Coordinates of C-alpha atoms in Angstrom, one line a residue:
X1 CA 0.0 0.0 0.0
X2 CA 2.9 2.5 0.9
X3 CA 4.8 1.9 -2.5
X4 CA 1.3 2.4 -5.0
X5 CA 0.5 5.4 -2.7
X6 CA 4.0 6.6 -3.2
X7 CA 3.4 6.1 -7.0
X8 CA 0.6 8.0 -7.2
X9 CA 1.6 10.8 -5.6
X10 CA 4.8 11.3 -8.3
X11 CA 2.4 10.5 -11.3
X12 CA 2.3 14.0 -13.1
X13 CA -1.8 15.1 -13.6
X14 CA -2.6 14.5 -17.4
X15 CA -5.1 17.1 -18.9
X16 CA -8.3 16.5 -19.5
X17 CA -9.5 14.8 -22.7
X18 CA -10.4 17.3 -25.5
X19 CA -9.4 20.4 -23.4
X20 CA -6.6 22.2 -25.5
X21 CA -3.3 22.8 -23.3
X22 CA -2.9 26.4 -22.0
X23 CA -0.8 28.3 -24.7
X24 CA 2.5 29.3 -22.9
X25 CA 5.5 31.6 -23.6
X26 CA 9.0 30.7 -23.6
X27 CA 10.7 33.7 -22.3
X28 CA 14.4 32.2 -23.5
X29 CA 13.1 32.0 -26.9
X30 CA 10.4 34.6 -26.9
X31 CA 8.0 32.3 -28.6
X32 CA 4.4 31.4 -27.7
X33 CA 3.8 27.6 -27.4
X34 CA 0.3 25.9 -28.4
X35 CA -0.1 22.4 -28.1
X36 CA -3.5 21.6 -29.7
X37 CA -3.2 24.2 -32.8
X38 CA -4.5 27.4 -30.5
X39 CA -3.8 30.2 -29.5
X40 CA -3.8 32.2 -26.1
X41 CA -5.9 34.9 -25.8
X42 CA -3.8 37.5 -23.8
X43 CA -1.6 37.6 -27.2
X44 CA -2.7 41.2 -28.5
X45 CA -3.4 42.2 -32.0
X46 CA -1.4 44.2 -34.0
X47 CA -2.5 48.0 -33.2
X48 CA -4.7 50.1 -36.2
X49 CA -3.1 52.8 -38.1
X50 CA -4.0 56.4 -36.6
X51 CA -6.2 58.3 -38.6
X52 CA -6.3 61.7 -40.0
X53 CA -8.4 63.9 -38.3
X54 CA -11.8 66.0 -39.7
X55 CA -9.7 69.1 -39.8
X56 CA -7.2 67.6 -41.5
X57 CA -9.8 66.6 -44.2
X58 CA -10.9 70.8 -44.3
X59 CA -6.9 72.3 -44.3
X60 CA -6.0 69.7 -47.5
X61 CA -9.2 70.9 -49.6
X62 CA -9.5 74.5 -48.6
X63 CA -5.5 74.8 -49.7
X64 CA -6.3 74.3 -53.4
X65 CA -9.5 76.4 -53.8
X66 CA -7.5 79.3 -52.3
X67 CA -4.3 79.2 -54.6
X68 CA -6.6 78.5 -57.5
X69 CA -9.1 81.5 -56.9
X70 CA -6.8 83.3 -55.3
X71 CA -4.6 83.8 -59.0
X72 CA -7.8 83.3 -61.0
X73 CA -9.2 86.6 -59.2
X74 CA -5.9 88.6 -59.1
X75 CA -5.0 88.1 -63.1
X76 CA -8.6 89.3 -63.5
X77 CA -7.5 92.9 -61.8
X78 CA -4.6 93.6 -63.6
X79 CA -4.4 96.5 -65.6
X80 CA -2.2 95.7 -68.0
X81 CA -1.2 92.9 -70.6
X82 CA -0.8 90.0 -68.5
X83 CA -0.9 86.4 -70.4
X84 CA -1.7 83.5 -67.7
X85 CA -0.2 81.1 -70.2
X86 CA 3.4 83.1 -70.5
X87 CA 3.3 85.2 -67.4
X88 CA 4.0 83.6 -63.7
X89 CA 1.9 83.4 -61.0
X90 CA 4.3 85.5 -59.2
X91 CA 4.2 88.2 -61.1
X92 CA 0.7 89.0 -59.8
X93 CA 2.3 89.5 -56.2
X94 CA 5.1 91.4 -57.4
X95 CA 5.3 95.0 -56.5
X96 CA 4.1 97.2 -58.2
X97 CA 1.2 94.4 -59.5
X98 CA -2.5 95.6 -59.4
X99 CA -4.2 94.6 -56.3
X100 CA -1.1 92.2 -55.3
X101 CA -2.3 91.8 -51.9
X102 CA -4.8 89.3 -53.7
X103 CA -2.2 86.9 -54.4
X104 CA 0.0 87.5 -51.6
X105 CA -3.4 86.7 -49.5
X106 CA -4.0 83.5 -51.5
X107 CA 0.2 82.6 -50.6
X108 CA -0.2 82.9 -47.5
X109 CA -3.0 81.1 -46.7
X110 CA -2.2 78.0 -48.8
X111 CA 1.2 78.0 -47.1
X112 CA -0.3 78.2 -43.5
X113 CA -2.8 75.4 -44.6
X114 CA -0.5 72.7 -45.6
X115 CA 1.3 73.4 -42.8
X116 CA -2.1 72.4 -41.2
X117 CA -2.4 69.0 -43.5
X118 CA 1.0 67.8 -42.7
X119 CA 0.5 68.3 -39.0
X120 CA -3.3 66.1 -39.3
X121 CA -1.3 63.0 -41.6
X122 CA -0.8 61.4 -39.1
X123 CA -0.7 57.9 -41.2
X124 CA 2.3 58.9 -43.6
X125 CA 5.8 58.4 -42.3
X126 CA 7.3 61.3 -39.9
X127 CA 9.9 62.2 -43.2
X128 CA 7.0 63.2 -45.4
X129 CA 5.1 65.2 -43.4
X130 CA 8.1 67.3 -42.1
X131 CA 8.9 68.3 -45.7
X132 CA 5.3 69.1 -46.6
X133 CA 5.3 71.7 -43.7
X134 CA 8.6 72.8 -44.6
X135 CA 6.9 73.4 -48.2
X136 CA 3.8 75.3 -46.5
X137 CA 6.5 77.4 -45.0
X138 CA 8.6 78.0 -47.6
X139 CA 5.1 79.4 -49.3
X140 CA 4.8 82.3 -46.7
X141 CA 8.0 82.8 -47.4
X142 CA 7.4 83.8 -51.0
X143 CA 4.6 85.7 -49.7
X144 CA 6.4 87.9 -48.2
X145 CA 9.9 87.9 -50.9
X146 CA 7.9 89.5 -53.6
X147 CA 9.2 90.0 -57.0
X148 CA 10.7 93.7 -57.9
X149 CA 8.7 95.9 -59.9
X150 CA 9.1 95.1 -63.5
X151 CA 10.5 91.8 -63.3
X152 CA 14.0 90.4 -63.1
X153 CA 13.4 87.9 -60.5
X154 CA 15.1 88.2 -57.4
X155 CA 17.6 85.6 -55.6
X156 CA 15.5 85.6 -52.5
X157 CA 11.9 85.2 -54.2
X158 CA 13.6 82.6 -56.1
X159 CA 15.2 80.7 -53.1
X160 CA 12.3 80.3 -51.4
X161 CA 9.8 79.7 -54.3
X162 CA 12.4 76.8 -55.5
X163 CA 12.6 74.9 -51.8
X164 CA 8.9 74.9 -51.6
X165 CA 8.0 73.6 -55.3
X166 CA 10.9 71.1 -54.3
X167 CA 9.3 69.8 -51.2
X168 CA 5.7 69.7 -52.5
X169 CA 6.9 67.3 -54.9
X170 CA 9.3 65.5 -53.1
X171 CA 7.2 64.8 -49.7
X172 CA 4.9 61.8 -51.2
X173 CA 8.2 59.5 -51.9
X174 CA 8.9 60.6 -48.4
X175 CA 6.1 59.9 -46.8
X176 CA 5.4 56.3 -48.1
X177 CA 4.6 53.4 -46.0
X178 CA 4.6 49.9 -46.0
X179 CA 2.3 47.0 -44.6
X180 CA -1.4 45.4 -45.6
X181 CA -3.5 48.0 -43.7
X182 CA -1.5 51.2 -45.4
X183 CA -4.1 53.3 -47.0
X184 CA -3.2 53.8 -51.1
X185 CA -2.3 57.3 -51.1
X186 CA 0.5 55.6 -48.9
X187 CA 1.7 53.3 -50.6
X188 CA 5.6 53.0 -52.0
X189 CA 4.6 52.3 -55.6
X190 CA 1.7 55.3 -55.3
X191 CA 4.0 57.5 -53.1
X192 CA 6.7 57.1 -56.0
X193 CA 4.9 57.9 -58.8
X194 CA 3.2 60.8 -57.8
X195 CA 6.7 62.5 -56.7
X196 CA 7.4 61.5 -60.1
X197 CA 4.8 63.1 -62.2
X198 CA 5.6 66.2 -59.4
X199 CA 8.7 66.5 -60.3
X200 CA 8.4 66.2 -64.3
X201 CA 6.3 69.2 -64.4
X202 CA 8.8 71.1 -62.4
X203 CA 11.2 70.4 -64.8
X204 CA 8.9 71.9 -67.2
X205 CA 8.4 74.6 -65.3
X206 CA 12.2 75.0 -64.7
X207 CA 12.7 74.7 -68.3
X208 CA 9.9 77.1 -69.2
X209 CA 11.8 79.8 -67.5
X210 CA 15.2 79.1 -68.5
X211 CA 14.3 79.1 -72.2
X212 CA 11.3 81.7 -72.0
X213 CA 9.2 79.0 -73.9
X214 CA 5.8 81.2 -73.7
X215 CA 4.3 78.6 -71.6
X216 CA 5.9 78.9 -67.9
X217 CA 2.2 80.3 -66.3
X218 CA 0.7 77.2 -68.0
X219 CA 3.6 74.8 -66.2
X220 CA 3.1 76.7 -62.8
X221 CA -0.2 76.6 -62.6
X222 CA -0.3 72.9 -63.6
X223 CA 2.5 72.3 -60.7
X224 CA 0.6 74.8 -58.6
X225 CA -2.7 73.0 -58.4
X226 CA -1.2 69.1 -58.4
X227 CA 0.8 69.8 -55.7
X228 CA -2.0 70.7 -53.6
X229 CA -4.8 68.8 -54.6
X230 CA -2.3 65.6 -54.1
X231 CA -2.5 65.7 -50.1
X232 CA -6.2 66.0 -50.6
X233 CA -6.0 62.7 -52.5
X234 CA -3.7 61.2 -49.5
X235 CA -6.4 62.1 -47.0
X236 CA -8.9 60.3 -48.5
X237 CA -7.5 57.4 -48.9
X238 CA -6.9 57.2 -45.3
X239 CA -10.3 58.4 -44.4
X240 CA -11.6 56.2 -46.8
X241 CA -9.6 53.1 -45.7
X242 CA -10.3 50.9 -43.1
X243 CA -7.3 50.4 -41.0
X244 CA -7.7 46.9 -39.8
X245 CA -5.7 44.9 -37.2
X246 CA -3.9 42.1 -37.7
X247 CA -4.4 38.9 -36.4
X248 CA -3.0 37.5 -33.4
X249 CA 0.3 36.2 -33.8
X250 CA 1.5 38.7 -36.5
X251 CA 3.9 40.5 -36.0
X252 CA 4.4 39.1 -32.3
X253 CA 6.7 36.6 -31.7
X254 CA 6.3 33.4 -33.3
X255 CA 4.2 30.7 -32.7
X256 CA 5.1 26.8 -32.2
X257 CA 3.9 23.5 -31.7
X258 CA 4.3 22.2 -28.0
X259 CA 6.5 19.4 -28.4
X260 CA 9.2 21.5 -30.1
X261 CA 9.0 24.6 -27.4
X262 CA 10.5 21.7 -24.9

């Protein structure tokens, strides 16, 4: 009686028949063990992409209809011969311009509001967003380095109207992402060729002025308007979208049959 009592008291407990073994972790190998093909339940899913806020959504659309009316309006008040196929936009905020506080208005305003939009996209990478507000304020800053009277261009107007047609074409490449739930705005192959299609029609732009082509309004007003109605695009997507999570397991540390976690 002493040894079978002895024997049954070392006998490890066997789990019940049909009930699944508790999934455990293995903190040595930081894998989660399941013996019967399941899964624990404390293992968290992968957490949902942040969203962009409502205004966000207001900033990115409001930007557009502002530099678009804004130079629309202005060219309309000029007094003299001015061609919006040939002539730049800012020319109509140079001094000396009719009414130029029209376009330096419109400046401002888009600048300040993208500044806005990359502040609320909160889905795109950190990279892009910085270099769309650095765009926004590299607008103000061509608000207030106006052209001299009668043309010539100067070196600071230039500068600072360079870095931000730059940056509003660069920041999409920038602000790519990768992974199932990105929205498509985000996306590398999206993100790529829409800084490429920016930056081809800021080399006609460029080229416009370098050669005096005739058409360097038509270029900047083409540049102009995609380069803000492209975040508006972005923001869609991602309000659009519906950032799932992933399932459990995913991106968390590994998961193994029981025999082999032993």
């Amino acid at each position: 009686m002493t040894c079978q009592a002895m024997l049954k008291t070392r006998q490890p407990a066997m789990p019940a028949p049909g009930r699944p073994r508790r999934a455990r972790r293995d903190a040595a190998s930081g894998t989660v063990s399941a013996a019967s093909g399941t899964v624990s339940s404390d293992v968290p899913a992968a957490p949902a992409m942040p969203g962009v806020p409502w205004w966000g959504m207001v900033s990115a659309a409001v930007a557009p209809v502002l530099l678009i009316s804004g130079w629309t309006f202005a060219a309309g008040l000029q007094r003299g011969t001015y061609d919006a196929v040939a002539d730049t936009v800012s020319a109509l905020a140079a001094e000396g311009a009719a009414d130029r506080w029209v376009m330096t208005l419109a400046f401002l305003l888009a600048g300040a509001f993208e500044v806005v939009t990359g502040l609320s996209l909160r889905p795109a990478a950190a990279a892009g967003r910085l270099i769309l507000m650095a765009g926004g304020v590299a607008g103000l800053l061509v608000a207030a380095s106006p052209e001299p009277a009668g043309g010539g261009g100067s070196v600071r107007h230039m500068s600072v109207a360079a870095a931000a047609l730059v940056a509003l074409a660069a920041w999409p490449a920038a602000a790519r992402r990768r992974g199932p739930s990105v929205p498509w705005g985000l996306r590398p192959a999206v993100s790529a060729g829409a800084s490429a299609v920016l930056l081809a029609v800021l080399l006609w732009f460029g080229a416009e002025l370098l050669t005096s082509g005739g058409q360097a309004g038509l270029a900047e007003r083409l540049l102009g308007g995609l380069q803000t109605l492209w975040p508006v695009l972005v923001i869609l997507s991602c309000r659009l979208s519906r950032p799932g999570t992933q399932p459990p397991g995913r991106g968390h540390p590994r998961l193994t049959d029981g025999a082999g976690a032993n």
